[in-house]
Amino acid sequence: MNGTIPNNLKIPHIGWNALHFTKESPLFKYIKNGDCVYFVHSFYADGCDESLIATAEYGKELTAAVNKDIIFGCQFHPEKSGEVGLNILKAFCEWGE
């Protein structure tokens, strides 16, 4: 996923984008591939292939979510992502039980 975001796209990236699952994850228990989440960011993580669980498209494929052992990370804001985000947070809370 190396490369840069095309110059014609605004930075920071603000808006809704679809998640594309790359691996199964307990975070996605209540959502489906292609559901949209809300992004607000100027940077993105690169070189996360081993931990990558979801990507999103913004002029190129970007890291959207990662998971390594008991650590989860999202480039998007689940708390601002409506019902989809609430379902991700619900799955996260249940995973820890």
mmCIF file with all atom_site columns, C-alpha atoms in Angstrom, residues 3-96:
data_model
loop_
_atom_site.group_PDB
_atom_site.id
_atom_site.type_symbol
_atom_site.label_atom_id
_atom_site.label_alt_id
_atom_site.label_comp_id
_atom_site.label_asym_id
_atom_site.label_entity_id
_atom_site.label_seq_id
_atom_site.pdbx_PDB_ins_code
_atom_site.Cartn_x
_atom_site.Cartn_y
_atom_site.Cartn_z
_atom_site.occupancy
_atom_site.B_iso_or_equiv
_atom_site.pdbx_formal_charge
_atom_site.auth_seq_id
_atom_site.auth_comp_id
_atom_site.auth_asym_id
_atom_site.auth_atom_id
_atom_site.pdbx_PDB_model_num
ATOM 1  C CA . GLY A 1 3  ? 2.489   5.592   -2.234 1.00 0.00 ? 3  GLY A CA 1
ATOM 2  C CA . THR A 1 4  ? 0.930   8.935   -1.694 1.00 0.00 ? 4  THR A CA 1
ATOM 3  C CA . ILE A 1 5  ? -2.584  10.255  -1.891 1.00 0.00 ? 5  ILE A CA 1
ATOM 4  C CA . PRO A 1 6  ? -3.149  11.955  -5.271 1.00 0.00 ? 6  PRO A CA 1
ATOM 5  C CA . ASN A 1 7  ? -2.693  15.749  -5.283 1.00 0.00 ? 7  ASN A CA 1
ATOM 6  C CA . ASN A 1 8  ? -6.263  16.354  -6.451 1.00 0.00 ? 8  ASN A CA 1
ATOM 7  C CA . LEU A 1 9  ? -7.671  15.011  -3.150 1.00 0.00 ? 9  LEU A CA 1
ATOM 8  C CA . LYS A 1 10 ? -7.968  17.243  -0.085 1.00 0.00 ? 10 LYS A CA 1
ATOM 9  C CA . ILE A 1 11 ? -5.924  16.697  3.051  1.00 0.00 ? 11 ILE A CA 1
ATOM 10 C CA . PRO A 1 12 ? -7.139  16.285  5.701  1.00 0.00 ? 12 PRO A CA 1
ATOM 11 C CA . HIS A 1 13 ? -9.348  13.489  4.460  1.00 0.00 ? 13 HIS A CA 1
ATOM 12 C CA . ILE A 1 14 ? -12.763 14.182  5.966  1.00 0.00 ? 14 ILE A CA 1
ATOM 13 C CA . GLY A 1 15 ? -15.765 12.062  5.143  1.00 0.00 ? 15 GLY A CA 1
ATOM 14 C CA . TRP A 1 16 ? -17.458 8.715   4.858  1.00 0.00 ? 16 TRP A CA 1
ATOM 15 C CA . ASN A 1 17 ? -15.741 5.743   3.257  1.00 0.00 ? 17 ASN A CA 1
ATOM 16 C CA . ALA A 1 18 ? -16.526 2.048   2.947  1.00 0.00 ? 18 ALA A CA 1
ATOM 17 C CA . LEU A 1 19 ? -14.546 -0.501  4.934  1.00 0.00 ? 19 LEU A CA 1
ATOM 18 C CA . HIS A 1 20 ? -13.051 -3.420  3.030  1.00 0.00 ? 20 HIS A CA 1
ATOM 19 C CA . PHE A 1 21 ? -12.214 -6.339  5.293  1.00 0.00 ? 21 PHE A CA 1
ATOM 20 C CA . THR A 1 22 ? -8.861  -8.024  4.695  1.00 0.00 ? 22 THR A CA 1
ATOM 21 C CA . LYS A 1 23 ? -9.160  -10.527 7.583  1.00 0.00 ? 23 LYS A CA 1
ATOM 22 C CA . GLU A 1 24 ? -11.851 -11.705 9.945  1.00 0.00 ? 24 GLU A CA 1
ATOM 23 C CA . SER A 1 25 ? -11.970 -9.762  13.186 1.00 0.00 ? 25 SER A CA 1
ATOM 24 C CA . PRO A 1 26 ? -14.136 -9.735  16.303 1.00 0.00 ? 26 PRO A CA 1
ATOM 25 C CA . LEU A 1 27 ? -14.561 -5.975  15.716 1.00 0.00 ? 27 LEU A CA 1
ATOM 26 C CA . PHE A 1 28 ? -16.653 -6.707  12.635 1.00 0.00 ? 28 PHE A CA 1
ATOM 27 C CA . LYS A 1 29 ? -19.068 -9.077  14.345 1.00 0.00 ? 29 LYS A CA 1
ATOM 28 C CA . TYR A 1 30 ? -22.078 -6.771  13.818 1.00 0.00 ? 30 TYR A CA 1
ATOM 29 C CA . ILE A 1 31 ? -21.159 -4.993  10.569 1.00 0.00 ? 31 ILE A CA 1
ATOM 30 C CA . LYS A 1 32 ? -20.681 -6.059  6.969  1.00 0.00 ? 32 LYS A CA 1
ATOM 31 C CA . ASN A 1 33 ? -17.999 -5.526  4.377  1.00 0.00 ? 33 ASN A CA 1
ATOM 32 C CA . GLY A 1 34 ? -18.697 -2.241  2.600  1.00 0.00 ? 34 GLY A CA 1
ATOM 33 C CA . ASP A 1 35 ? -20.303 -0.474  5.565  1.00 0.00 ? 35 ASP A CA 1
ATOM 34 C CA . CYS A 1 36 ? -19.214 3.161   5.780  1.00 0.00 ? 36 CYS A CA 1
ATOM 35 C CA . VAL A 1 37 ? -17.368 4.853   8.637  1.00 0.00 ? 37 VAL A CA 1
ATOM 36 C CA . TYR A 1 38 ? -16.273 8.448   9.244  1.00 0.00 ? 38 TYR A CA 1
ATOM 37 C CA . PHE A 1 39 ? -12.671 9.543   8.692  1.00 0.00 ? 39 PHE A CA 1
ATOM 38 C CA . VAL A 1 40 ? -10.899 12.741  9.758  1.00 0.00 ? 40 VAL A CA 1
ATOM 39 C CA . HIS A 1 41 ? -7.142  12.439  9.248  1.00 0.00 ? 41 HIS A CA 1
ATOM 40 C CA . SER A 1 42 ? -4.096  13.971  7.632  1.00 0.00 ? 42 SER A CA 1
ATOM 41 C CA . PHE A 1 43 ? -1.851  10.917  7.923  1.00 0.00 ? 43 PHE A CA 1
ATOM 42 C CA . TYR A 1 44 ? -2.259  7.175   7.492  1.00 0.00 ? 44 TYR A CA 1
ATOM 43 C CA . ALA A 1 45 ? -0.380  4.127   8.750  1.00 0.00 ? 45 ALA A CA 1
ATOM 44 C CA . ASP A 1 46 ? 1.687   2.243   6.191  1.00 0.00 ? 46 ASP A CA 1
ATOM 45 C CA . GLY A 1 47 ? 3.440   -1.121  6.341  1.00 0.00 ? 47 GLY A CA 1
ATOM 46 C CA . CYS A 1 48 ? 0.759   -2.751  8.495  1.00 0.00 ? 48 CYS A CA 1
ATOM 47 C CA . ASP A 1 49 ? 0.179   -5.761  6.237  1.00 0.00 ? 49 ASP A CA 1
ATOM 48 C CA . GLU A 1 50 ? 0.661   -8.353  8.991  1.00 0.00 ? 50 GLU A CA 1
ATOM 49 C CA . SER A 1 51 ? -1.863  -6.630  11.290 1.00 0.00 ? 51 SER A CA 1
ATOM 50 C CA . LEU A 1 52 ? -4.201  -5.186  8.655  1.00 0.00 ? 52 LEU A CA 1
ATOM 51 C CA . ILE A 1 53 ? -7.887  -6.114  9.094  1.00 0.00 ? 53 ILE A CA 1
ATOM 52 C CA . ALA A 1 54 ? -9.593  -3.413  6.971  1.00 0.00 ? 54 ALA A CA 1
ATOM 53 C CA . THR A 1 55 ? -8.801  -0.850  4.312  1.00 0.00 ? 55 THR A CA 1
ATOM 54 C CA . ALA A 1 56 ? -10.603 2.134   2.801  1.00 0.00 ? 56 ALA A CA 1
ATOM 55 C CA . GLU A 1 57 ? -10.168 3.875   -0.541 1.00 0.00 ? 57 GLU A CA 1
ATOM 56 C CA . TYR A 1 58 ? -9.147  7.540   -0.787 1.00 0.00 ? 58 TYR A CA 1
ATOM 57 C CA . GLY A 1 59 ? -7.314  7.879   -4.061 1.00 0.00 ? 59 GLY A CA 1
ATOM 58 C CA . LYS A 1 60 ? -5.417  4.764   -3.010 1.00 0.00 ? 60 LYS A CA 1
ATOM 59 C CA . GLU A 1 61 ? -5.972  1.882   -0.603 1.00 0.00 ? 61 GLU A CA 1
ATOM 60 C CA . LEU A 1 62 ? -5.402  3.107   2.983  1.00 0.00 ? 62 LEU A CA 1
ATOM 61 C CA . THR A 1 63 ? -5.082  1.307   6.303  1.00 0.00 ? 63 THR A CA 1
ATOM 62 C CA . ALA A 1 64 ? -8.448  1.605   8.066  1.00 0.00 ? 64 ALA A CA 1
ATOM 63 C CA . ALA A 1 65 ? -8.078  -0.863  10.971 1.00 0.00 ? 65 ALA A CA 1
ATOM 64 C CA . VAL A 1 66 ? -5.398  -3.103  12.458 1.00 0.00 ? 66 VAL A CA 1
ATOM 65 C CA . ASN A 1 67 ? -5.288  -5.871  15.061 1.00 0.00 ? 67 ASN A CA 1
ATOM 66 C CA . LYS A 1 68 ? -2.239  -7.471  16.692 1.00 0.00 ? 68 LYS A CA 1
ATOM 67 C CA . ASP A 1 69 ? -2.831  -9.781  19.653 1.00 0.00 ? 69 ASP A CA 1
ATOM 68 C CA . ILE A 1 70 ? -5.029  -7.775  22.064 1.00 0.00 ? 70 ILE A CA 1
ATOM 69 C CA . ILE A 1 71 ? -4.414  -4.397  20.417 1.00 0.00 ? 71 ILE A CA 1
ATOM 70 C CA . PHE A 1 72 ? -6.912  -2.891  17.969 1.00 0.00 ? 72 PHE A CA 1
ATOM 71 C CA . GLY A 1 73 ? -6.533  0.392   16.109 1.00 0.00 ? 73 GLY A CA 1
ATOM 72 C CA . CYS A 1 74 ? -8.836  2.315   13.774 1.00 0.00 ? 74 CYS A CA 1
ATOM 73 C CA . GLN A 1 75 ? -7.889  5.162   11.452 1.00 0.00 ? 75 GLN A CA 1
ATOM 74 C CA . PHE A 1 76 ? -11.555 6.212   11.391 1.00 0.00 ? 76 PHE A CA 1
ATOM 75 C CA . HIS A 1 77 ? -13.714 7.488   14.260 1.00 0.00 ? 77 HIS A CA 1
ATOM 76 C CA . PRO A 1 78 ? -16.149 4.798   15.436 1.00 0.00 ? 78 PRO A CA 1
ATOM 77 C CA . GLU A 1 79 ? -17.761 7.300   17.829 1.00 0.00 ? 79 GLU A CA 1
ATOM 78 C CA . LYS A 1 80 ? -18.680 9.507   14.843 1.00 0.00 ? 80 LYS A CA 1
ATOM 79 C CA . SER A 1 81 ? -19.691 6.650   12.535 1.00 0.00 ? 81 SER A CA 1
ATOM 80 C CA . GLY A 1 82 ? -23.348 6.303   13.502 1.00 0.00 ? 82 GLY A CA 1
ATOM 81 C CA . GLU A 1 83 ? -24.887 2.850   13.837 1.00 0.00 ? 83 GLU A CA 1
ATOM 82 C CA . VAL A 1 84 ? -21.900 1.125   12.209 1.00 0.00 ? 84 VAL A CA 1
ATOM 83 C CA . GLY A 1 85 ? -19.534 2.726   14.716 1.00 0.00 ? 85 GLY A CA 1
ATOM 84 C CA . LEU A 1 86 ? -21.766 1.817   17.641 1.00 0.00 ? 86 LEU A CA 1
ATOM 85 C CA . ASN A 1 87 ? -21.775 -1.788  16.448 1.00 0.00 ? 87 ASN A CA 1
ATOM 86 C CA . ILE A 1 88 ? -17.966 -1.792  16.248 1.00 0.00 ? 88 ILE A CA 1
ATOM 87 C CA . LEU A 1 89 ? -17.755 -0.419  19.799 1.00 0.00 ? 89 LEU A CA 1
ATOM 88 C CA . LYS A 1 90 ? -20.322 -2.975  20.982 1.00 0.00 ? 90 LYS A CA 1
ATOM 89 C CA . ALA A 1 91 ? -18.254 -5.819  19.493 1.00 0.00 ? 91 ALA A CA 1
ATOM 90 C CA . PHE A 1 92 ? -15.105 -4.396  21.075 1.00 0.00 ? 92 PHE A CA 1
ATOM 91 C CA . CYS A 1 93 ? -16.732 -4.289  24.520 1.00 0.00 ? 93 CYS A CA 1
ATOM 92 C CA . GLU A 1 94 ? -18.032 -7.841  24.166 1.00 0.00 ? 94 GLU A CA 1
ATOM 93 C CA . TRP A 1 95 ? -14.611 -9.096  23.013 1.00 0.00 ? 95 TRP A CA 1
ATOM 94 C CA . GLY A 1 96 ? -13.103 -8.047  26.337 1.00 0.00 ? 96 GLY A CA 1
#
